[in-house]
CSV table of C-alpha atoms in Angstrom, one decimal:
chain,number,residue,atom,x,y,z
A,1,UNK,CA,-59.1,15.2,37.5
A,2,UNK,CA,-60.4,12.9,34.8
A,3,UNK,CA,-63.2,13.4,32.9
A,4,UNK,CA,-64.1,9.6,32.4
A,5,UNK,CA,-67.6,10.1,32.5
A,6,UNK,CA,-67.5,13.0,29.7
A,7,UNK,CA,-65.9,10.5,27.8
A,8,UNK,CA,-68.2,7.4,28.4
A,9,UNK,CA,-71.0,9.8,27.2
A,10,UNK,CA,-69.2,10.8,24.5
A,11,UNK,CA,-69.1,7.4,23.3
A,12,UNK,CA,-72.4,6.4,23.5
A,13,UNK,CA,-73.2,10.0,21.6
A,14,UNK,CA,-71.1,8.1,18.6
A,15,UNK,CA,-73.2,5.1,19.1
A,16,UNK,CA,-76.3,6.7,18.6
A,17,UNK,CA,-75.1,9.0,15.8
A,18,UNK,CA,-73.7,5.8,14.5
A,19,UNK,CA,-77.2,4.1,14.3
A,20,UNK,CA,-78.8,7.1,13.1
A,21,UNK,CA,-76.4,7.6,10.2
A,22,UNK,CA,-76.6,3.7,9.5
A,23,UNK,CA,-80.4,3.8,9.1
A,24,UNK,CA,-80.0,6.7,6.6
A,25,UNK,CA,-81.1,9.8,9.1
A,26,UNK,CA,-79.7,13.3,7.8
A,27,UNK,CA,-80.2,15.5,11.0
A,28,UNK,CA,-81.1,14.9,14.7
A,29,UNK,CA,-81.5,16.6,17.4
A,30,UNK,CA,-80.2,16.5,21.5
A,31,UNK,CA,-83.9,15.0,22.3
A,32,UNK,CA,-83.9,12.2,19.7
A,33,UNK,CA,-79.9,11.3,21.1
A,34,UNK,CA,-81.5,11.0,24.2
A,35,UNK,CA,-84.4,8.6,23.6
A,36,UNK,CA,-81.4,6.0,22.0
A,37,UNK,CA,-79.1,6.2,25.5
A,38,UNK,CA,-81.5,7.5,28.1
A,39,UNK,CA,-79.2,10.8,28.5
A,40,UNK,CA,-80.9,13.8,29.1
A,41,UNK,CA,-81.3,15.8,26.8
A,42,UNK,CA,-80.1,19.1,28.8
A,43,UNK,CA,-76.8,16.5,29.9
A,44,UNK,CA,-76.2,16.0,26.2
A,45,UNK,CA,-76.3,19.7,24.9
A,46,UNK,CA,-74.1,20.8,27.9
A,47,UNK,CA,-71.3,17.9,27.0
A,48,UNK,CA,-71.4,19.0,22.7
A,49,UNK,CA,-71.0,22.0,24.5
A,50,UNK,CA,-68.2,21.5,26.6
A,51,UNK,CA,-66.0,19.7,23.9
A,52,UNK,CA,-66.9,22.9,21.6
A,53,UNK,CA,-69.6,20.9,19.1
A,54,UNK,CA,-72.3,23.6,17.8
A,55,UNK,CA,-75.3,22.7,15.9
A,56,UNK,CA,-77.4,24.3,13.4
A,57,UNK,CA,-79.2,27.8,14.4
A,58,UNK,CA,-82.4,25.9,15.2
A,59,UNK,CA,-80.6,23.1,17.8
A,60,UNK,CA,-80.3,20.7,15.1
A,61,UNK,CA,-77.0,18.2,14.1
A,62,UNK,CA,-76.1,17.0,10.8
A,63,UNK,CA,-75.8,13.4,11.5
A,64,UNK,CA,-72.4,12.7,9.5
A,65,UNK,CA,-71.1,15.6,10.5
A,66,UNK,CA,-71.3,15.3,14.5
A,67,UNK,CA,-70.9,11.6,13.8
A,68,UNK,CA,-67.4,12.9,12.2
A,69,UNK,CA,-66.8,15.5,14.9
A,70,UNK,CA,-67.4,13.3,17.6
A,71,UNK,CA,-64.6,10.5,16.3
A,72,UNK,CA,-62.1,13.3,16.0
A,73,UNK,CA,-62.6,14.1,19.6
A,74,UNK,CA,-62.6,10.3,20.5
A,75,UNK,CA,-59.3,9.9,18.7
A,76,UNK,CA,-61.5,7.1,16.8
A,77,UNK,CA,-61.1,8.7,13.1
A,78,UNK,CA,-58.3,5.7,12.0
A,79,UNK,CA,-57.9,2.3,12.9
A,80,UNK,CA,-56.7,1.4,16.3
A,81,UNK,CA,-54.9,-2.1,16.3
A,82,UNK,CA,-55.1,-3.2,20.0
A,83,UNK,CA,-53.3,-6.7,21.8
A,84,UNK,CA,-54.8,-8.9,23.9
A,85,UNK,CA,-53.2,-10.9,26.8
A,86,UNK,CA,-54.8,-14.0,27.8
A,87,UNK,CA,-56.7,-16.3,25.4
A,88,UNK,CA,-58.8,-18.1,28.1
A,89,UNK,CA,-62.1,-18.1,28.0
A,90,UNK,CA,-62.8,-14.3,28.1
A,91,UNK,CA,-59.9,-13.4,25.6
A,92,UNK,CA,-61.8,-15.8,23.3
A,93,UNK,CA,-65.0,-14.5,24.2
A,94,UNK,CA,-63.5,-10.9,23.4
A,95,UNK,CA,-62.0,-12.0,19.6
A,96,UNK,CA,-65.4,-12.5,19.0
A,97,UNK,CA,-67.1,-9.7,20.6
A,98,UNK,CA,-69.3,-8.1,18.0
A,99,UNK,CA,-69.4,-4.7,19.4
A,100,UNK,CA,-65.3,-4.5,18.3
A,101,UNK,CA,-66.4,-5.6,14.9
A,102,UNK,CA,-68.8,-2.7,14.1
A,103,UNK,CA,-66.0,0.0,15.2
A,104,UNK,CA,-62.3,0.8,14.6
A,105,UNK,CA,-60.5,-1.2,16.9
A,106,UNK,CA,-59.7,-4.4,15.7
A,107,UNK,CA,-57.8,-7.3,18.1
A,108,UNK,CA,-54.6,-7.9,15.8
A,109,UNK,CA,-52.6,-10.6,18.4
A,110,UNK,CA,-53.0,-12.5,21.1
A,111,UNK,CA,-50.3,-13.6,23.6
A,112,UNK,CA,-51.1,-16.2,25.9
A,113,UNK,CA,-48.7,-19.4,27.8
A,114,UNK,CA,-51.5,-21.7,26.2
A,115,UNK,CA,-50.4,-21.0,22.9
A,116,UNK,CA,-49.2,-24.7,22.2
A,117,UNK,CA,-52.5,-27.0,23.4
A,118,UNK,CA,-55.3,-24.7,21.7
A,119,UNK,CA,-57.9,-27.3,20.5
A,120,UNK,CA,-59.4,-24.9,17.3
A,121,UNK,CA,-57.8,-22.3,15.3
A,122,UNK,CA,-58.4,-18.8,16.5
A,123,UNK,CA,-59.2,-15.8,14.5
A,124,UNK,CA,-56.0,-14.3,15.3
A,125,UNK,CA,-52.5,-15.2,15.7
A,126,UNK,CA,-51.5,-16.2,19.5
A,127,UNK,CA,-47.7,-16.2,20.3
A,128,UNK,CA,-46.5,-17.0,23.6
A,129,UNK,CA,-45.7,-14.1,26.4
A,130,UNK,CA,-41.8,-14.4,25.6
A,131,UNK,CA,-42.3,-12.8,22.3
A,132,UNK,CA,-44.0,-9.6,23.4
A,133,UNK,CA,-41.0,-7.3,23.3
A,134,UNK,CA,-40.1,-8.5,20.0
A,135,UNK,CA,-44.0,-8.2,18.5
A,136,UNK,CA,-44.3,-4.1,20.1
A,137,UNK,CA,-40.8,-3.6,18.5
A,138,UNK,CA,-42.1,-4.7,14.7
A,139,UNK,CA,-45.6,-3.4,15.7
A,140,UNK,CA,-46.2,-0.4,17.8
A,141,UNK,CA,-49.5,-0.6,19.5
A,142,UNK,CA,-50.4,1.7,22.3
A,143,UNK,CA,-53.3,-0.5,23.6
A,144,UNK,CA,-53.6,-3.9,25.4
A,145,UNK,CA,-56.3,-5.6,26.9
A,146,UNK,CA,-55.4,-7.4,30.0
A,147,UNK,CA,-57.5,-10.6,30.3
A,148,UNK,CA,-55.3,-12.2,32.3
A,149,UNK,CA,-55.3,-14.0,36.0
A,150,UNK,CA,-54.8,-11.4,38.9
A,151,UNK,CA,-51.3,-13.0,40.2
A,152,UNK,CA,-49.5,-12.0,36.2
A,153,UNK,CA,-51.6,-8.9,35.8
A,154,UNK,CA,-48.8,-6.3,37.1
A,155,UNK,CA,-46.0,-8.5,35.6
A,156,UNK,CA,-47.8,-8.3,32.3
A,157,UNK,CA,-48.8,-4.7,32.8
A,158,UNK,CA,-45.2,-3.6,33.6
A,159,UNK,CA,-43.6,-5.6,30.8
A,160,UNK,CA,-46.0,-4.3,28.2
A,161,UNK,CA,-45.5,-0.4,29.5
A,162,UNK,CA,-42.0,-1.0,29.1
A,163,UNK,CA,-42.3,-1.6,25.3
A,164,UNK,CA,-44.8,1.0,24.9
A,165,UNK,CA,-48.0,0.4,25.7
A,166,UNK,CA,-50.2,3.5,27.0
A,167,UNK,CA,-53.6,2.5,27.2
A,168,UNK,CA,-55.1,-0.9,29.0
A,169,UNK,CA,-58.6,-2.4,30.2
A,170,UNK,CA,-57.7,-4.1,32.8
A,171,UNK,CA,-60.3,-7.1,33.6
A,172,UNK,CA,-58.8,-8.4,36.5
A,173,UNK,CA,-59.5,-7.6,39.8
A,174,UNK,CA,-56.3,-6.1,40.5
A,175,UNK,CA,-55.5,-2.7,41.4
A,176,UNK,CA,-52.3,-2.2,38.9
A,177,UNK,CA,-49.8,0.4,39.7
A,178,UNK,CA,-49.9,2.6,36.8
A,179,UNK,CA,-47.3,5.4,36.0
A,180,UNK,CA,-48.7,8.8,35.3
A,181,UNK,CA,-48.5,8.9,31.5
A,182,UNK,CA,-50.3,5.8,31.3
A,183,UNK,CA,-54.2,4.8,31.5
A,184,UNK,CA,-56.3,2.0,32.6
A,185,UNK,CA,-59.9,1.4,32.6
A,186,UNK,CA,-60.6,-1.0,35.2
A,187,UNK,CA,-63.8,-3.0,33.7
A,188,UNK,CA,-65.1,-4.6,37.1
A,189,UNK,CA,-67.6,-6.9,36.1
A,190,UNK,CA,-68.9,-7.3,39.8
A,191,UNK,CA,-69.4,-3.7,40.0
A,192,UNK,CA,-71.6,-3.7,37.1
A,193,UNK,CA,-73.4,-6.5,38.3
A,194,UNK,CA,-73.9,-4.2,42.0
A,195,UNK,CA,-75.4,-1.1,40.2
A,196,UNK,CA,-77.9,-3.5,39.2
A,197,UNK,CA,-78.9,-4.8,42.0
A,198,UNK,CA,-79.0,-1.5,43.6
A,199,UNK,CA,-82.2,-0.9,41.1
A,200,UNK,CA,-84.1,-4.0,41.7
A,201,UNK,CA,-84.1,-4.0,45.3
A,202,UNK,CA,-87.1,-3.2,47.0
A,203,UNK,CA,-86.1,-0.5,49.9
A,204,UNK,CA,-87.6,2.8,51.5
A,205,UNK,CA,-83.1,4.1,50.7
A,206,UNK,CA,-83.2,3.5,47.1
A,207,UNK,CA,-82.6,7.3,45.3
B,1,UNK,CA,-83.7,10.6,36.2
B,2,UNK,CA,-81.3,7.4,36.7
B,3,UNK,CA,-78.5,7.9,39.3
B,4,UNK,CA,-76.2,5.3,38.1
B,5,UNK,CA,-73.6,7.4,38.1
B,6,UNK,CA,-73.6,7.6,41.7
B,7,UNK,CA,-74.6,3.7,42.6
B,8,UNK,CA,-71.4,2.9,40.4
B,9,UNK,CA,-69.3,5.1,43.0
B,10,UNK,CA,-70.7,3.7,45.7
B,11,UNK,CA,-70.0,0.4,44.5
B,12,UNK,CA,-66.5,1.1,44.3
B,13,UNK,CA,-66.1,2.8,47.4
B,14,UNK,CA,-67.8,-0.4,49.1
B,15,UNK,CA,-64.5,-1.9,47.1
B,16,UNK,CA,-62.3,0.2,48.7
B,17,UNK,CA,-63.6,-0.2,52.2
B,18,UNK,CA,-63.4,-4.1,52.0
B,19,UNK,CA,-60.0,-4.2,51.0
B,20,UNK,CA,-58.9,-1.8,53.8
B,21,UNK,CA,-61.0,-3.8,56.1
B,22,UNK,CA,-59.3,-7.1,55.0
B,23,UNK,CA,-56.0,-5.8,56.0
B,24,UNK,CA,-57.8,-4.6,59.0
B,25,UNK,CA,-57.9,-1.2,59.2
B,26,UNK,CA,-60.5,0.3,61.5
B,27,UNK,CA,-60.7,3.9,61.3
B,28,UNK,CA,-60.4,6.0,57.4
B,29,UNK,CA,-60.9,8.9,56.0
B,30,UNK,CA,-62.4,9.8,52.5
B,31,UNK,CA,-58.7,11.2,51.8
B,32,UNK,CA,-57.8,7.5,52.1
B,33,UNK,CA,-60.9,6.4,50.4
B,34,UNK,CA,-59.9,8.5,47.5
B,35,UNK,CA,-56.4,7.3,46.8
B,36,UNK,CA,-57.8,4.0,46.7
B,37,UNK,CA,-60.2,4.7,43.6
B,38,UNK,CA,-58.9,8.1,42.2
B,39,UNK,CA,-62.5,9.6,43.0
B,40,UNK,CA,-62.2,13.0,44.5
B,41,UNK,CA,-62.3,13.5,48.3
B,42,UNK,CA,-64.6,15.8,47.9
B,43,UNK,CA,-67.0,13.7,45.7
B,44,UNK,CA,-66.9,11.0,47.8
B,45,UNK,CA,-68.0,13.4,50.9
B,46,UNK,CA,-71.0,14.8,48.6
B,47,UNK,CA,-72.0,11.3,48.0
B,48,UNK,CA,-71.9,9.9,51.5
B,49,UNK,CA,-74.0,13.4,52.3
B,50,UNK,CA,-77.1,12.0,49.6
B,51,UNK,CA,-77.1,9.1,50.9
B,52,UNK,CA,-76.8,10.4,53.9
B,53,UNK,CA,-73.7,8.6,55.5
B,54,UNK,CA,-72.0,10.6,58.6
B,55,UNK,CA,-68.8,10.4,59.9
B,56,UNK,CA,-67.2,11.1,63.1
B,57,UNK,CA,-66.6,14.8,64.2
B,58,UNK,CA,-63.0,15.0,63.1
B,59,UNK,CA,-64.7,13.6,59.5
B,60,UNK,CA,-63.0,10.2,59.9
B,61,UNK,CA,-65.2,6.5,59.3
B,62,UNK,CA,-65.2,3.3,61.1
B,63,UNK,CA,-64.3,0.9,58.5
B,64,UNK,CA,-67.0,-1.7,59.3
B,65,UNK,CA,-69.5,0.5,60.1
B,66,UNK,CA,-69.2,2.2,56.8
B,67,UNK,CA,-68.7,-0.7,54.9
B,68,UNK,CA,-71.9,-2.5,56.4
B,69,UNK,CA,-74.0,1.0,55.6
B,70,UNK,CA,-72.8,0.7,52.4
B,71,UNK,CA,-73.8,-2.9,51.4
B,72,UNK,CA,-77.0,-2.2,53.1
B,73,UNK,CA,-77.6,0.7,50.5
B,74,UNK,CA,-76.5,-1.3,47.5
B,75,UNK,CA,-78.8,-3.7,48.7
B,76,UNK,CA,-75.7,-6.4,49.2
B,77,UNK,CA,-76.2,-7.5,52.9
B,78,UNK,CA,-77.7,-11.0,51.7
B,79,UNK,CA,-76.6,-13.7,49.0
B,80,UNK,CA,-77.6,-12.4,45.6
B,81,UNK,CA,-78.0,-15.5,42.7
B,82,UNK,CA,-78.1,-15.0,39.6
B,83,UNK,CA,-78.4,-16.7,36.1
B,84,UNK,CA,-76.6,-16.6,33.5
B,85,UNK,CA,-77.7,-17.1,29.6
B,86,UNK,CA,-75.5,-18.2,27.4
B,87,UNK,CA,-72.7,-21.0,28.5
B,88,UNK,CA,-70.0,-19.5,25.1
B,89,UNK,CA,-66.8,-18.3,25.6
B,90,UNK,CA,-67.9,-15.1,28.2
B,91,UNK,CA,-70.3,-17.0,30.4
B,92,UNK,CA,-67.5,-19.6,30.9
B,93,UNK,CA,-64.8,-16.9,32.1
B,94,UNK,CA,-67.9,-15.0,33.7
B,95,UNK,CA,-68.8,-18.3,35.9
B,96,UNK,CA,-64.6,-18.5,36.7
B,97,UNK,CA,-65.0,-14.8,37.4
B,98,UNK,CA,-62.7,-13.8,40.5
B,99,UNK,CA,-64.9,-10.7,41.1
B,100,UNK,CA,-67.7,-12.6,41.8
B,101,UNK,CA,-66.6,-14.9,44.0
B,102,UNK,CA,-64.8,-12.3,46.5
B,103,UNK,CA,-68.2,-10.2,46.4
B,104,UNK,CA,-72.3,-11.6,47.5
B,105,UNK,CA,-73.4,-12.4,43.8
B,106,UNK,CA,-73.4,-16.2,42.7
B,107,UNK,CA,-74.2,-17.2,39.5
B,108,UNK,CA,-76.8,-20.4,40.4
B,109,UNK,CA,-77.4,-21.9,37.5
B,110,UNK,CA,-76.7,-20.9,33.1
B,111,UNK,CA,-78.8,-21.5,30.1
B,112,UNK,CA,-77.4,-22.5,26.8
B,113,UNK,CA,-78.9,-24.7,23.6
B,114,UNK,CA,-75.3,-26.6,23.2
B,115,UNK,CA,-75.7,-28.2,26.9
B,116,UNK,CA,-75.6,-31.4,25.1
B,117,UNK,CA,-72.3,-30.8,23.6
B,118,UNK,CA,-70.9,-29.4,26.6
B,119,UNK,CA,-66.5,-30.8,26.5
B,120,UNK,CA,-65.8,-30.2,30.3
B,121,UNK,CA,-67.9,-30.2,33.4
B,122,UNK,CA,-68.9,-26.5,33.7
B,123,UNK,CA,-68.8,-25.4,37.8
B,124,UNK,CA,-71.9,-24.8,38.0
B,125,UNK,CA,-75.3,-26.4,36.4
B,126,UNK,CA,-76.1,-25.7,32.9
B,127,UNK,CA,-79.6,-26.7,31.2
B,128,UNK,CA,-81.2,-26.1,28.0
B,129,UNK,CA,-82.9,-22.7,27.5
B,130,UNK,CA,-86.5,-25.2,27.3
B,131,UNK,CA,-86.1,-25.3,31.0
B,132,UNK,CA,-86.0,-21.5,31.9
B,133,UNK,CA,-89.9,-20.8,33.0
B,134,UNK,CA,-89.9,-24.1,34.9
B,135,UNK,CA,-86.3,-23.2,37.0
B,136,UNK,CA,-87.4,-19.8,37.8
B,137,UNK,CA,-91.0,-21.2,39.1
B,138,UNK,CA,-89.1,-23.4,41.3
B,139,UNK,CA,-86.1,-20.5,42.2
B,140,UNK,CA,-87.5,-17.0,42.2
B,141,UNK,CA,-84.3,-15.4,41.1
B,142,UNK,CA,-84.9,-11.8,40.3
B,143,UNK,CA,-81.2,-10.7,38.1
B,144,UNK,CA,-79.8,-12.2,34.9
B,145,UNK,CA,-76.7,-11.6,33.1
B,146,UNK,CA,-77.0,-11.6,28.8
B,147,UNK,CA,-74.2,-13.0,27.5
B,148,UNK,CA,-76.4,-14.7,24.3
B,149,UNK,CA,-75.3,-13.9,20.5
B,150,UNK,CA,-77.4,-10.5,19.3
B,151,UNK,CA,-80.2,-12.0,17.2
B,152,UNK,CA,-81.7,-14.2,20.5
B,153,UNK,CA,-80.8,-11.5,23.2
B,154,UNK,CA,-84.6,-9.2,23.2
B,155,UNK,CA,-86.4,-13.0,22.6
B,156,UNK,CA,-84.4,-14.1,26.0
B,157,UNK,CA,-85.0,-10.8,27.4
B,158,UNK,CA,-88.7,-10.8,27.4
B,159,UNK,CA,-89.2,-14.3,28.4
B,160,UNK,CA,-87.0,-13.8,31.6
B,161,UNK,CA,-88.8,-10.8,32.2
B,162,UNK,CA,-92.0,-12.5,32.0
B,163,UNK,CA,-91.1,-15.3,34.6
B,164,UNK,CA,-90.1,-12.5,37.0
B,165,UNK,CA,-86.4,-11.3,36.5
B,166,UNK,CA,-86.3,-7.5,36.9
B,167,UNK,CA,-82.3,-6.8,37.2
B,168,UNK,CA,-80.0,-7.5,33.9
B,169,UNK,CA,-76.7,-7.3,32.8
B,170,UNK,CA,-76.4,-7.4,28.7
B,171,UNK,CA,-73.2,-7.6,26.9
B,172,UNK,CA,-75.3,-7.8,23.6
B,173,UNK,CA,-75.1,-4.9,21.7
B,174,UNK,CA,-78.6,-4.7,20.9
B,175,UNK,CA,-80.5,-1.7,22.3
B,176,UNK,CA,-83.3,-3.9,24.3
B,177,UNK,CA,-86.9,-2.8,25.2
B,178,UNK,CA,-86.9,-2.3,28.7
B,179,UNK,CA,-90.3,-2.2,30.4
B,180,UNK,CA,-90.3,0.4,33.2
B,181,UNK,CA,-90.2,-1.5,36.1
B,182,UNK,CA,-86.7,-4.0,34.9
B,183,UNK,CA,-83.4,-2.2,35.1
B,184,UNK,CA,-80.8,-3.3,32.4
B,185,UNK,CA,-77.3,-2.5,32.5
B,186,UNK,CA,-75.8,-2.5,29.0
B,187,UNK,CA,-71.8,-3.6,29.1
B,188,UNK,CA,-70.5,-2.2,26.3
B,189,UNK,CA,-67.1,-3.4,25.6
B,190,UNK,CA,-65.9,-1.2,22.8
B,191,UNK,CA,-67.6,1.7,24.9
B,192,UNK,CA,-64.7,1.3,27.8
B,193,UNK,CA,-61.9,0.4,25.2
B,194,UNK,CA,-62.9,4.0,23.3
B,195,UNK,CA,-62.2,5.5,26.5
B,196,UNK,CA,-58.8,4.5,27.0
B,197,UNK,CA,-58.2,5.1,23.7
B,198,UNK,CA,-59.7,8.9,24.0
B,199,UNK,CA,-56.9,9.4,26.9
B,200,UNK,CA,-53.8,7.6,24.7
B,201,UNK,CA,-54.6,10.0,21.9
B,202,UNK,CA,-52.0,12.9,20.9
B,203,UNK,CA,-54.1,15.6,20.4
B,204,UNK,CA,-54.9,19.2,21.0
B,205,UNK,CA,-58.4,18.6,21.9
B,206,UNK,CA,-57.9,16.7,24.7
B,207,UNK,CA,-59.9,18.3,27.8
């Protein structure tokens, strides 16, 4: 079983720690975590729990210490160079994304078939798909995102597992067949879209 | 309490069930269900039990069936449109989105300052952000999706709001004020790439 969810929270535990520790807070507690993500309180203390994080005799964190703890756990204490395959709109989009620029992953290539008839200069290098194998030989990365159309997402997939990539968000619609030491978030935009619907309908079955 | 942990699997169960009804399979099980998704049999039982799906007496689901009670839960028996602010690099590959177009959500209409400037014909109409009260007099469309640049996203927010949208997406990274009766659903891009991450690490710690 996968503990995705433990680890989404865990995530947006950093956030929060993150913000705290950025506008110069010292200590927090569980309840003051909560009001930034909307995670119970109870939820949060069970998960600090779970991955073995105490606090202070009175229930209290040191901000830059859980903020550290937490980034250990997350793997996140070290820069994580990540590729990204496709530079269409939504690769571009992604180069850009400012969320990426406030943590530790930073986009460090791009590979797309497009690569001769870009009309500006991107922020990062793009090479065409042919030179992946050479690219993950001189530079081992472990994580790709996949921005690429569904009919070359397993293709691309398979080609970049092969030369040693572990760890992919997929943001095509695909399901990708995916060995077992290997992992893939499947960001489903659509799905997103659904939950929200789901709360602004009016309806007698809504939970 | 917000259950979006268990709209998000229903969503992708309603996934699973249209792709076994497009290669027209009638009858399933959640066993099948579950390979489809890598959700738990077990979980997927204990959801359909809260929202108080049934099977047959041998536990098995006619496909349709179960996919119409599903979209009827998630509130996706009808059209949905939406609009989308900001026409940059993301709402271009949103509006070109495959998701979307398989699924009941249409983006309508998009709402950007550079319409002017625009290089190509976008697919679908884009108008300046001057034009947002009178559009949504004239087209009561109740769900938005955020993909404007940080410093504009809570200013867009609350004038959307006020002309009646209830249901957002935001990939801004800014933590919004939410009145109680909107839903937003924040898309945090680094969020999902931390996970994968978290499951590529080496590490002891690793639950």
């Amino acid at each position: 079983m996968h503990f995705k969810n433990h680890v989404t929270r865990l995530s947006q535990y950093k956030a929060a720690l993150q913000r705290l520790d950025n506008n110069n807070v010292e200590r927090t507690h569980a309840e003051t975590i909560s009001t930034y993500i909307g995670i119970p309180a109870t939820q949060i203390r069970k998960d600090f729990s779970l991955f073995g994080i105490r606090g202070n005799k009175r229930g209290g964190y040191n901000v830059k210490d859980l903020l550290e703890e937490l980034k250990n756990i997350l793997g996140l204490n070290r820069d994580i160079p990540v590729i990204l395959l496709g530079y269409g709109n939504l690769g571009k989009a992604l180069t850009r994304y400012q969320g990426f620029h406030e943590g530790c992953v930073r986009i460090v290539a791009a590979f797309d078939p497009g690569v001769g008839v870009l009309s500006s200069q991107p922020p990062i290098p793009v090479y065409p798909p042919a030179s992946i194998p050479k690219f993950l030989k001189n530079n081992p990365v472990k994580h790709a995102i996949l921005a690429v159309p569904n009919e070359v997402a397993q293709a691309i997939f398979d080609e970049l597992y092969e030369n040693g990539v572990r760890g992919f968000i997929n943001f095509s619609t695909v399901s990708l067949n995916v060995p077992e030491d290997a992992y893939v978030n499947n960001v489903d935009l659509e799905l997103e879209l659904e939950t929200v619907i789901y709360y602004t309908k009016e309806s007698k079955n809504k939970v």
